[in-house]
Every structure is written in structure tokens, then in C-alpha cells.
PDB file of C-alpha atoms in Angstrom:
ATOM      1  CA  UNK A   1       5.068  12.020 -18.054  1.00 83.00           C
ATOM      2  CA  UNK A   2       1.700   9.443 -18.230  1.00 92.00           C
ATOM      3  CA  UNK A   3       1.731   6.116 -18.071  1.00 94.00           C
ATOM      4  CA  UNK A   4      -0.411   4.645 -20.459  1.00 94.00           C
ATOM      5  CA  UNK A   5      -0.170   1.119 -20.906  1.00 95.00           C
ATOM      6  CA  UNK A   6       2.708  -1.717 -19.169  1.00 95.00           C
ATOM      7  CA  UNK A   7       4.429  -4.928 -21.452  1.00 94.00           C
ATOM      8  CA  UNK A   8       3.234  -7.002 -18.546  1.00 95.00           C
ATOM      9  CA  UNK A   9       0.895  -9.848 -19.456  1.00 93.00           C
ATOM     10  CA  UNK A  10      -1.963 -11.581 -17.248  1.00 94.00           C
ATOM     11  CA  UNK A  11      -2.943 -14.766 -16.555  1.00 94.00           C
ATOM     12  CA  UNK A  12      -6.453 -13.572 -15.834  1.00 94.00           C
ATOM     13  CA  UNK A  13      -9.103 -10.880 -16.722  1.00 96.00           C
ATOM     14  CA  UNK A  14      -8.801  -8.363 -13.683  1.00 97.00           C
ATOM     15  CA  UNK A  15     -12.809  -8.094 -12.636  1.00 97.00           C
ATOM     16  CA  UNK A  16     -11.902  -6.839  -9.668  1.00 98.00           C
ATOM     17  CA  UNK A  17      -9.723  -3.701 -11.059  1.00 98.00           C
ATOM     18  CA  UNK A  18     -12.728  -3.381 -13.653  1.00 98.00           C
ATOM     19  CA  UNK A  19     -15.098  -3.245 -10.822  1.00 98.00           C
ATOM     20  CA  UNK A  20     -13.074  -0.543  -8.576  1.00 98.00           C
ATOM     21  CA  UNK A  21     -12.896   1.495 -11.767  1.00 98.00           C
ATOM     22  CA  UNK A  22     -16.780   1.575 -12.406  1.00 98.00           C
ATOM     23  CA  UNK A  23     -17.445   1.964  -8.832  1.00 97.00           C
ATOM     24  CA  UNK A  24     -15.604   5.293  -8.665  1.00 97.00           C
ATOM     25  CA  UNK A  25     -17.148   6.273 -12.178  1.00 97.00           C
ATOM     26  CA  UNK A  26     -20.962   5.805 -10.553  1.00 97.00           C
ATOM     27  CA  UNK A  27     -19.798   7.694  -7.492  1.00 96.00           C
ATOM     28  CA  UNK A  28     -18.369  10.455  -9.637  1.00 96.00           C
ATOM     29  CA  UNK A  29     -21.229  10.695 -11.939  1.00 95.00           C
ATOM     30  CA  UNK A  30     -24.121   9.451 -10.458  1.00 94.00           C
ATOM     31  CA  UNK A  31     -23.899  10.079  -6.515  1.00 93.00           C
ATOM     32  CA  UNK A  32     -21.966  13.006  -5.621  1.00 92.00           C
ATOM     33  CA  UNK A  33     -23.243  16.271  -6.790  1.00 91.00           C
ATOM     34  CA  UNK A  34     -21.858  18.594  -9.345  1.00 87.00           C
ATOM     35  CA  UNK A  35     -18.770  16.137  -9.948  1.00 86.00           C
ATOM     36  CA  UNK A  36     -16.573  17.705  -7.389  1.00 80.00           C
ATOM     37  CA  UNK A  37     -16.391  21.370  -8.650  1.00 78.00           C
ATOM     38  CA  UNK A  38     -19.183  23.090  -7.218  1.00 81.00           C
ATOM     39  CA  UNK A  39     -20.493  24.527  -3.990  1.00 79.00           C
ATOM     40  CA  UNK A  40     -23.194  21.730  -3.858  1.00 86.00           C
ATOM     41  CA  UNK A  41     -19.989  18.819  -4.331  1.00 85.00           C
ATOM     42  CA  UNK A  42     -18.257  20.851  -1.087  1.00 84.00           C
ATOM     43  CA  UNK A  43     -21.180  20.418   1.032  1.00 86.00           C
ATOM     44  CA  UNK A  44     -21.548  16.659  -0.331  1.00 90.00           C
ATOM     45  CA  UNK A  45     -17.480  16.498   0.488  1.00 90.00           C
ATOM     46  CA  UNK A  46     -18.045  17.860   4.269  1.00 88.00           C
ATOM     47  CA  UNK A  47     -20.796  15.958   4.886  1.00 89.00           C
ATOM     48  CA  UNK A  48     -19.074  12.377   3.786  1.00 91.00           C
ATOM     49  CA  UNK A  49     -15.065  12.764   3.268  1.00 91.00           C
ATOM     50  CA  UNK A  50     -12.474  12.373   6.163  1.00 91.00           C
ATOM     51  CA  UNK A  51     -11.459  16.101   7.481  1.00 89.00           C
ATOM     52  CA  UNK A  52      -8.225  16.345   9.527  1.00 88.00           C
ATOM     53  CA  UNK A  53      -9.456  18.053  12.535  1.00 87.00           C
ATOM     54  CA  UNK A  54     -12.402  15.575  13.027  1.00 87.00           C
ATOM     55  CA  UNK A  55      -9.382  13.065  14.675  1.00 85.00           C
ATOM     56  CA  UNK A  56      -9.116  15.302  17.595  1.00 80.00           C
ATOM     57  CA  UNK A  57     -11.208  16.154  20.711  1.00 75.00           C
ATOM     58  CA  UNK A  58     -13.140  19.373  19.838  1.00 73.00           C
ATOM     59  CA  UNK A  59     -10.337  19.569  16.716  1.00 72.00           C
ATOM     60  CA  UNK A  60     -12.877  21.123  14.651  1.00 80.00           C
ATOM     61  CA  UNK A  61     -14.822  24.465  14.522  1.00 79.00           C
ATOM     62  CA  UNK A  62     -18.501  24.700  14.273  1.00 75.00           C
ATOM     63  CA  UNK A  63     -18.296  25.568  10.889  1.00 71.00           C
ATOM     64  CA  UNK A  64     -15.837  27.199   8.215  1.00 69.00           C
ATOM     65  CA  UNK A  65     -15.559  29.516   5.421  1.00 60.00           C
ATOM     66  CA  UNK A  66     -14.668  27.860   2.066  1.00 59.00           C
ATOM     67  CA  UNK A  67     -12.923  30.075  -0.175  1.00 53.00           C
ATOM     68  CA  UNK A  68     -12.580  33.614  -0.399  1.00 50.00           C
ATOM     69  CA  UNK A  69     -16.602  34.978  -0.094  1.00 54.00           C
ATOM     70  CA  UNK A  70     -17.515  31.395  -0.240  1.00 58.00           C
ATOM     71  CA  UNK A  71     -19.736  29.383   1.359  1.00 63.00           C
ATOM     72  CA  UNK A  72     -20.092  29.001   5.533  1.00 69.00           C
ATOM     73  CA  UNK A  73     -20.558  25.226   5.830  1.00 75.00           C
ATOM     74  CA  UNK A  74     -20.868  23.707   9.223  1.00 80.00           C
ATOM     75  CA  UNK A  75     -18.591  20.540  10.134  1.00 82.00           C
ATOM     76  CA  UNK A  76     -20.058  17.134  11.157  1.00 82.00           C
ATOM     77  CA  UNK A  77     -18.963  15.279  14.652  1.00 83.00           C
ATOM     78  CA  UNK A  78     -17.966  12.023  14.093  1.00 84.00           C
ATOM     79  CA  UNK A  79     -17.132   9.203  16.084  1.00 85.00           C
ATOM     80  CA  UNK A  80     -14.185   7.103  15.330  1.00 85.00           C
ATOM     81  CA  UNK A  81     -16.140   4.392  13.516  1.00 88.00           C
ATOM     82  CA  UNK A  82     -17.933   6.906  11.597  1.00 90.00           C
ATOM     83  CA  UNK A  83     -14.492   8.702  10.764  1.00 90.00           C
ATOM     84  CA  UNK A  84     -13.448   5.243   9.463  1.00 91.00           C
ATOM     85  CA  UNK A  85     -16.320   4.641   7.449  1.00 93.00           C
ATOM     86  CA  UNK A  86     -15.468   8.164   6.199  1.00 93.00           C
ATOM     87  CA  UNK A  87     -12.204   7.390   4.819  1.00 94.00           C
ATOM     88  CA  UNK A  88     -13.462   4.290   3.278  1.00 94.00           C
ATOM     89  CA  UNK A  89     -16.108   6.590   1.529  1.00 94.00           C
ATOM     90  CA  UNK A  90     -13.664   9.069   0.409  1.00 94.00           C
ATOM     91  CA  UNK A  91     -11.516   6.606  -1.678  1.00 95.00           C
ATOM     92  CA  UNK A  92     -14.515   6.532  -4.342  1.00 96.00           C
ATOM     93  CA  UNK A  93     -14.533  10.378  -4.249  1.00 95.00           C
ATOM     94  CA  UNK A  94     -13.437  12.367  -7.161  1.00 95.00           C
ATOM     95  CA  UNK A  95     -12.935  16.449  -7.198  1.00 90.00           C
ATOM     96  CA  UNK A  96     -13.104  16.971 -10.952  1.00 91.00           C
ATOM     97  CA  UNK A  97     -12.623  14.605 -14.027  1.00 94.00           C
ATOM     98  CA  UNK A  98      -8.710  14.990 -14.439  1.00 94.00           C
ATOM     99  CA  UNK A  99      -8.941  13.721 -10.884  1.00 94.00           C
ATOM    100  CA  UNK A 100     -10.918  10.684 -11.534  1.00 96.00           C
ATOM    101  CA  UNK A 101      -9.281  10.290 -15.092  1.00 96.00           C
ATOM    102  CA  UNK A 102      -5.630  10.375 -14.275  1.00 95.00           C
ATOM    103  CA  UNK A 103      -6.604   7.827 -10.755  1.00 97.00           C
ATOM    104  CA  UNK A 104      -8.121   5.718 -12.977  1.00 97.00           C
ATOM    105  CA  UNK A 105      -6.073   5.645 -15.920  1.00 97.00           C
ATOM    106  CA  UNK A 106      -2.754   4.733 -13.329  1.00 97.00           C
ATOM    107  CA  UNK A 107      -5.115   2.167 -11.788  1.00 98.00           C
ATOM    108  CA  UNK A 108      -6.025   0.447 -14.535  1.00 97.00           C
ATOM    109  CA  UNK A 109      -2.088   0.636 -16.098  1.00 97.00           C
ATOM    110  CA  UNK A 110      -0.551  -0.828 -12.527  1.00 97.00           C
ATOM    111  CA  UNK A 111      -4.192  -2.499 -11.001  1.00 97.00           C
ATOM    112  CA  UNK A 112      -4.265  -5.642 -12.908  1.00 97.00           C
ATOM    113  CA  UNK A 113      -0.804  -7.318 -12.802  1.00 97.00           C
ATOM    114  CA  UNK A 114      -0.660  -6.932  -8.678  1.00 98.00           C
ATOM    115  CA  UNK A 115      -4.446  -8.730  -8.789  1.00 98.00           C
ATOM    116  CA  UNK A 116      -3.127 -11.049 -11.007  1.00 97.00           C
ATOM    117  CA  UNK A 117      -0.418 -11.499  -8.631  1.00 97.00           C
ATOM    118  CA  UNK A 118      -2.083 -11.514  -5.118  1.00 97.00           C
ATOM    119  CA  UNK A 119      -5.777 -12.978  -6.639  1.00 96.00           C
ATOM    120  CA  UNK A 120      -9.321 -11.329  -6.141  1.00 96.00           C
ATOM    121  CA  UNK A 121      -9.757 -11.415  -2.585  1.00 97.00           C
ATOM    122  CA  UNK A 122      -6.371 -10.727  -1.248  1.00 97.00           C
ATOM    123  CA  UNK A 123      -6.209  -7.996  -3.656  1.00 98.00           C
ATOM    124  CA  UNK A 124      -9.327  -6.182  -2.808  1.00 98.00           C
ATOM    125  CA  UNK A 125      -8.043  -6.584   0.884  1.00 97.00           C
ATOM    126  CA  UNK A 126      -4.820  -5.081   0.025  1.00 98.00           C
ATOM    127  CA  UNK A 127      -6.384  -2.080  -2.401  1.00 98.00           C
ATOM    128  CA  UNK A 128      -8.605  -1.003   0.717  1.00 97.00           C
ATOM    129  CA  UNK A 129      -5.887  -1.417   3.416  1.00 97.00           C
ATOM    130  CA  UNK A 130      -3.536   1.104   1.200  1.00 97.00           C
ATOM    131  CA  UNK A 131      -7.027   3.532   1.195  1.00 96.00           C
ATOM    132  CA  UNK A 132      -6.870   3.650   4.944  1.00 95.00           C
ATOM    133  CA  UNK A 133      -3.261   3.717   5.291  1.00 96.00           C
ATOM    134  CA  UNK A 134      -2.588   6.496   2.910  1.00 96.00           C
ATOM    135  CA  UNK A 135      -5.884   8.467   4.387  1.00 94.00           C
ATOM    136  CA  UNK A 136      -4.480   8.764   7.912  1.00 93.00           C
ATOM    137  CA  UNK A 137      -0.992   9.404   6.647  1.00 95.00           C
ATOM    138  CA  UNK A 138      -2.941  12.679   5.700  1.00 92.00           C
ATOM    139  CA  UNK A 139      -5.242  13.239   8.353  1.00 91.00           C
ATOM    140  CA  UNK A 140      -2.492  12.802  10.721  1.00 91.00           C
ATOM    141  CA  UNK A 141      -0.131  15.279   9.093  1.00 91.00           C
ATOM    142  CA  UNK A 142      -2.388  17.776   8.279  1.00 89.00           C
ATOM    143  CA  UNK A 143      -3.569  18.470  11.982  1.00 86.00           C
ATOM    144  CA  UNK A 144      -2.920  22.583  12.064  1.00 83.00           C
ATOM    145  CA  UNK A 145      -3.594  25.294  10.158  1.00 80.00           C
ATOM    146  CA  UNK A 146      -6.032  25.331   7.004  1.00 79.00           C
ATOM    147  CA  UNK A 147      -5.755  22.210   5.819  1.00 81.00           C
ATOM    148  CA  UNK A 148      -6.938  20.615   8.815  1.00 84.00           C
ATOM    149  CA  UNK A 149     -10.286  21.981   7.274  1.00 84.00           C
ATOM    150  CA  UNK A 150      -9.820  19.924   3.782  1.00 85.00           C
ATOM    151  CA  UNK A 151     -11.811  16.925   3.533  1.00 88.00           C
ATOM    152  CA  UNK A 152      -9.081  14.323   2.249  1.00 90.00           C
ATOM    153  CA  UNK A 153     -11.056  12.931  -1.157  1.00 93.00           C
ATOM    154  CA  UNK A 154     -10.030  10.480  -3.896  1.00 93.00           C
ATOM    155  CA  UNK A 155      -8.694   7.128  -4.655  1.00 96.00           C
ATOM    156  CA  UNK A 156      -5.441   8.632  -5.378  1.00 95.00           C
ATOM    157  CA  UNK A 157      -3.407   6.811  -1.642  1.00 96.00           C
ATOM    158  CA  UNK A 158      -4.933   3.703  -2.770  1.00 97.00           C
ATOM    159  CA  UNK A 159      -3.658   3.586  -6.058  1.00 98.00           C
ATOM    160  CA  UNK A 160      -0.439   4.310  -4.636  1.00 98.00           C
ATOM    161  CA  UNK A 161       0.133   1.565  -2.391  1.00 98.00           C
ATOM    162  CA  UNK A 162      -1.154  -0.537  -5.823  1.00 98.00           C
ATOM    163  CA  UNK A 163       2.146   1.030  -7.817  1.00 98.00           C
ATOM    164  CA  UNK A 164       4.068   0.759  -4.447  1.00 98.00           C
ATOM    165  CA  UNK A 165       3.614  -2.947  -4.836  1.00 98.00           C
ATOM    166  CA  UNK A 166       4.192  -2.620  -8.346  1.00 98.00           C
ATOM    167  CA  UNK A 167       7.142  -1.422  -8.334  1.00 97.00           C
ATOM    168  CA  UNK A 168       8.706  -4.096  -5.829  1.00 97.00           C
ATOM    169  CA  UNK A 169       7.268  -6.759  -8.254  1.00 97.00           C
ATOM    170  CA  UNK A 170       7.449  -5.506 -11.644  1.00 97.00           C
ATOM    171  CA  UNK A 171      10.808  -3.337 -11.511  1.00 97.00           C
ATOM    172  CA  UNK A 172      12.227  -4.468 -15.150  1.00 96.00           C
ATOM    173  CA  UNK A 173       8.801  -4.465 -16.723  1.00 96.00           C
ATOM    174  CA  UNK A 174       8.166  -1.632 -19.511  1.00 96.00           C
ATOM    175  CA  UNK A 175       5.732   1.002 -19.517  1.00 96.00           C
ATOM    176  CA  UNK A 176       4.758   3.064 -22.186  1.00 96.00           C
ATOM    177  CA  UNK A 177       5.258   6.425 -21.231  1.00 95.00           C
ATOM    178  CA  UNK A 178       3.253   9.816 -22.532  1.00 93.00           C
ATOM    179  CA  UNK A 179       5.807  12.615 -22.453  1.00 89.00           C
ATOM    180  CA  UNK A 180       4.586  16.135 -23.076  1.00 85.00           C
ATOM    181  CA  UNK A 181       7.097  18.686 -23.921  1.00 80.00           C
ATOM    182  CA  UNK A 182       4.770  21.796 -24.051  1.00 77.00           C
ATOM    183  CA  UNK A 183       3.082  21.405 -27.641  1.00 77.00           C
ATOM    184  CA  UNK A 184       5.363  18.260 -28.817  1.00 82.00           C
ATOM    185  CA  UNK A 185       4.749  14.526 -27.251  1.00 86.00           C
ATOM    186  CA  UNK A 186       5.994  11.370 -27.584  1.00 91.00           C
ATOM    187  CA  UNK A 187       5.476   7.743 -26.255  1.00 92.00           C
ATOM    188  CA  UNK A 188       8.434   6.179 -25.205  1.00 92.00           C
ATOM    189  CA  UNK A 189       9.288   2.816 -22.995  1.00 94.00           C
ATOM    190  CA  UNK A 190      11.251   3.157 -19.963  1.00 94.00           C
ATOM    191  CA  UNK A 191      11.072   0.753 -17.112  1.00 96.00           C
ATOM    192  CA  UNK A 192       8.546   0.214 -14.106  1.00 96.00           C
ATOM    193  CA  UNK A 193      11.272   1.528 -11.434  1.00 96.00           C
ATOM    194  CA  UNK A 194      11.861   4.813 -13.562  1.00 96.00           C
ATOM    195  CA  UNK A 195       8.422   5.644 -14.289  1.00 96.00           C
ATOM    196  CA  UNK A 196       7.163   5.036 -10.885  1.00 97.00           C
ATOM    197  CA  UNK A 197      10.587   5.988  -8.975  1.00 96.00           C
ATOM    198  CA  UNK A 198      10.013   9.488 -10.492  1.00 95.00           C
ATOM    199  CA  UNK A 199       6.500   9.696  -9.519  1.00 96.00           C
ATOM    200  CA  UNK A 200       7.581   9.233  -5.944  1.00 96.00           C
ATOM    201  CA  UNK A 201      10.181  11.888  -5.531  1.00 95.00           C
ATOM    202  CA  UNK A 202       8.364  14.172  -7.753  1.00 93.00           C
ATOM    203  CA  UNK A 203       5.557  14.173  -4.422  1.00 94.00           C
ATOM    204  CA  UNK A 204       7.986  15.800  -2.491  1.00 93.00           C
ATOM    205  CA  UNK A 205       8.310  18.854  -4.614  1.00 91.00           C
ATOM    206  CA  UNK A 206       4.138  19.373  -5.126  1.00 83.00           C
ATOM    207  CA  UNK A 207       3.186  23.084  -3.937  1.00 78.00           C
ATOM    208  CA  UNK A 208       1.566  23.458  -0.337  1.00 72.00           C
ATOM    209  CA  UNK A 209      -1.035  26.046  -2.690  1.00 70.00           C
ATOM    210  CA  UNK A 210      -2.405  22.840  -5.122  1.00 74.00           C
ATOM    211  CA  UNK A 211      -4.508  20.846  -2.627  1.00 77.00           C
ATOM    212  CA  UNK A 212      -2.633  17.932  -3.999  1.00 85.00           C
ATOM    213  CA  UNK A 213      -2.764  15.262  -0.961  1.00 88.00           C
ATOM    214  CA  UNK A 214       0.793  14.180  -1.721  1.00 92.00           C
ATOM    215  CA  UNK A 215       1.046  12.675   1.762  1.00 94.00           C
ATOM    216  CA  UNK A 216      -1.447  10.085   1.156  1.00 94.00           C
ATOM    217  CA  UNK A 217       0.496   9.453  -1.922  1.00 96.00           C
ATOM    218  CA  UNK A 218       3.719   8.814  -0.248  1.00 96.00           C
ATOM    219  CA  UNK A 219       1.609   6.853   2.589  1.00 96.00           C
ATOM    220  CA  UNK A 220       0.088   4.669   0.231  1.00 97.00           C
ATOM    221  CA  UNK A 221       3.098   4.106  -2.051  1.00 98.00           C
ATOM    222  CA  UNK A 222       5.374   2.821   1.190  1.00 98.00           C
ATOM    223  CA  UNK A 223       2.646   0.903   2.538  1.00 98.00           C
ATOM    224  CA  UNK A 224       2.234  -0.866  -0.783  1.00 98.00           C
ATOM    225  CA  UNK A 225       5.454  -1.345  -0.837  1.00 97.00           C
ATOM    226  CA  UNK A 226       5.968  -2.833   2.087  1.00 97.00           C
ATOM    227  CA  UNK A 227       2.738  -4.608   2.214  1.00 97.00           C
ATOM    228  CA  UNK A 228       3.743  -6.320  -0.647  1.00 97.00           C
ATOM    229  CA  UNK A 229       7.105  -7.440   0.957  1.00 97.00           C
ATOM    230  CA  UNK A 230       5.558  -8.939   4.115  1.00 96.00           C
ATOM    231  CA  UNK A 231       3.336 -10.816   1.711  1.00 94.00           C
ATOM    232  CA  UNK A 232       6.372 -12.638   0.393  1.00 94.00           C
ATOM    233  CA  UNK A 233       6.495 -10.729  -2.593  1.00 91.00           C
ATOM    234  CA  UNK A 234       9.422 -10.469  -4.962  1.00 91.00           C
ATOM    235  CA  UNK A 235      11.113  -8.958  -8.234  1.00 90.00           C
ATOM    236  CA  UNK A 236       9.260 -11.507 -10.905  1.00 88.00           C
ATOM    237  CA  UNK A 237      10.608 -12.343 -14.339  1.00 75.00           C
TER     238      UNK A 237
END
């Protein structure tokens, strides 16, 4: 099920969506290496991206084996500010182009409506904030184990708390829907709080083995929704 387009007029162009998207699209193709999928993009994502263990005291080992035979890559220290400016970082990150195309696709379906709604500045604001929420939502719950070791990459949380706002807004408003039924598909309409209600739950249910950061999902959708709420924001017509 892909959303691929809302019945949700603006008042405004969204320049600001437009601009997210293209930033992520030069990061992705013109500044980190081998577009996510390589050795070269895991040193790139070690060297700049967020990883879990970095929040703790002597969290992190020297350096760590990536992948069965793969490379030994040695972990950065980083100071809090610098872990910060990490996360920031990481939200223009992309591990592969059905990464960066289904983030961006969602962005661009959900992205303009809440700038319309909350204008340029206080949008941007808000998009960033739900990048920072959602990434510590994953660094902190990822603190043992393996995946203490993942760097935490994408724009992916910050979309969310985009459609977590969204969905408080724009709960009646229809969204053309891709379904793909193995070889058949269809578009069909269903509303905003369907679409993005089953998006939610289906994060629960996303396998440990995928490297899916489904908690920054969650993170980000809640703190977009509530975000949006504290801002005074309703259901509109």
C-alpha cells in the first residue's frame, strides 16, 4: 500500500518541501559514496551517521566487524555536540534508492499541506525537531546488542513526525492509494487516518532481521503528532 498523491489543495507552492527533497537527492547522489550500498558508503555512514553506543561513556568498541567477512571499521568518539550534529547529518542520508525514493515520495505526498499549514519557517523548525526526536527515540532504544553498532541513517523519523501531524490535521482528506496484490495493482482512495493509521501499527510488526529503524518511525510519528497539537493544531475542513 503507497501513497501516491492526497485531494488536499494548497494555498502556496511548498519551496521549502521542494528544497528538503533536493537536498537529500544531492546528498544521495553527489556526497555520500556508492549511494549507500557499498563498503565505501559504510565507512562514509560510520564516519558521519549517529551510532547507538556513541551516547554512552566508553559505549562503543574500538572498532567492529560489518557483516559476515566484511569490513573491520573503527568507530569515531564523539562529543555530545558532535553526536547532535550527527543526527542532524543523518536525516539527509539515504542507504539505497528505494530508501531515498519511498522517503521522498511520502514526503512530498504529506510535506506540503503541513507547510502550507504551519508556513516556511515554522515548518522547517518543526521537520528538523521530528529528525532529532525520532533519532534518539532510536539511539536510545537500541543501546545493547548489535544494533547498538548501526549508524541510524535516513530522513525516514522526520517524515514521520510530518504524517504524524498530518494525520491530526488532515484525517478526512483522501489519498490515492497504490495497492499491490502480488502481480495485480490498483489505485484506490481511502482516507488520511486509514492510510497513515495502518502505516503506524504496521511498525510494530517490522522484523528485528530488516534494519528497518521502525523506532524512529514511531518516535517521529508521536512527536508530530503531538507537536502539532501543542501548536494549536486541529482536524481542518
Amino acid at each position: 500500500m503507497i501513497p501516491i498523491s492526497d485531494a488536499n489543495p494548497t494555498r502556496r507552492f511548498p519551496i521549502v518541501t521542494v528544497l528538503l527533497i533536493v537536498a537529500n537527492l544531492v546528498v544521495f547522489f553527489f556526497v555520500q559514496p556508492g549511494f549507500g550500498a557499498n563498503e565505501e558508503a559504510e565507512r562514509y555512514f560510520i564516519d558521519q551517521a549517529p551510532i547507538p553506543c556513541q551516547i554512552q561513556d566508553d559505549g562503543c568498541p574500538d572498532a567492529v566487524r560489518f557483516g559476515r567477512g566484511g569490513p573491520v571499521l573503527e568507530l569515531p568518539e564523539r562529543t555530545f555536540p558532535q553526536f547532535l550534529g550527527s543526527i542532524l547529518l543523518a536525516t539527509f542520508m539515504h542507504a539505497g534508492f528505494l530508501h531515498i525514493g519511498f522517503n521522498m515520495l511520502f514526503f512530498w505526498v504529506f510535506g506540503n499541506n503541513i507547510e502550507d499549514y504551519l508556513g516556511r519557517v515554522k515548518y522547517l523548525i518543526f521537520y528538523l525537531l521530528g529528525g532529532f526526536a525520532s533519532g534518539f527515540a532510536q539511539v536510545l532504544t537500541h543501546q545493547t546488542g548489535d544494533a547498538s553498532l548501526v549508524p541510524a541513517v535516513g530522513a525516514s523519523g522526520a517524515i514521520a513526525a510530518v504524517m504524524g501531524a498530518y494525520i491530526v490535521l488532515y484525517p478526512r482528506a483522501r489519498v490515492n492509494v497504490l495497492l499491490i496484490v502480488i502481480i495485480f495493482f490498483t489505485v484506490v482512495q481511502m482516507s488520511a487516518l486509514v492510510v497513515l493509521g495502518i502505516w503506524f501499527v504496521l511498525q510494530f510488526f517490522t522484523s528485528e532481521g530488516s534494519n528497518v529503524a521502525w523506532v524512529a518511525h514511531v518516535g517521529g510519528f508521536v512527536f508530530g503528532a503531538l507537536g502539532i497539537l501543542v501548536l494549536g493544531g486541529r482536524p481542518q475542513r
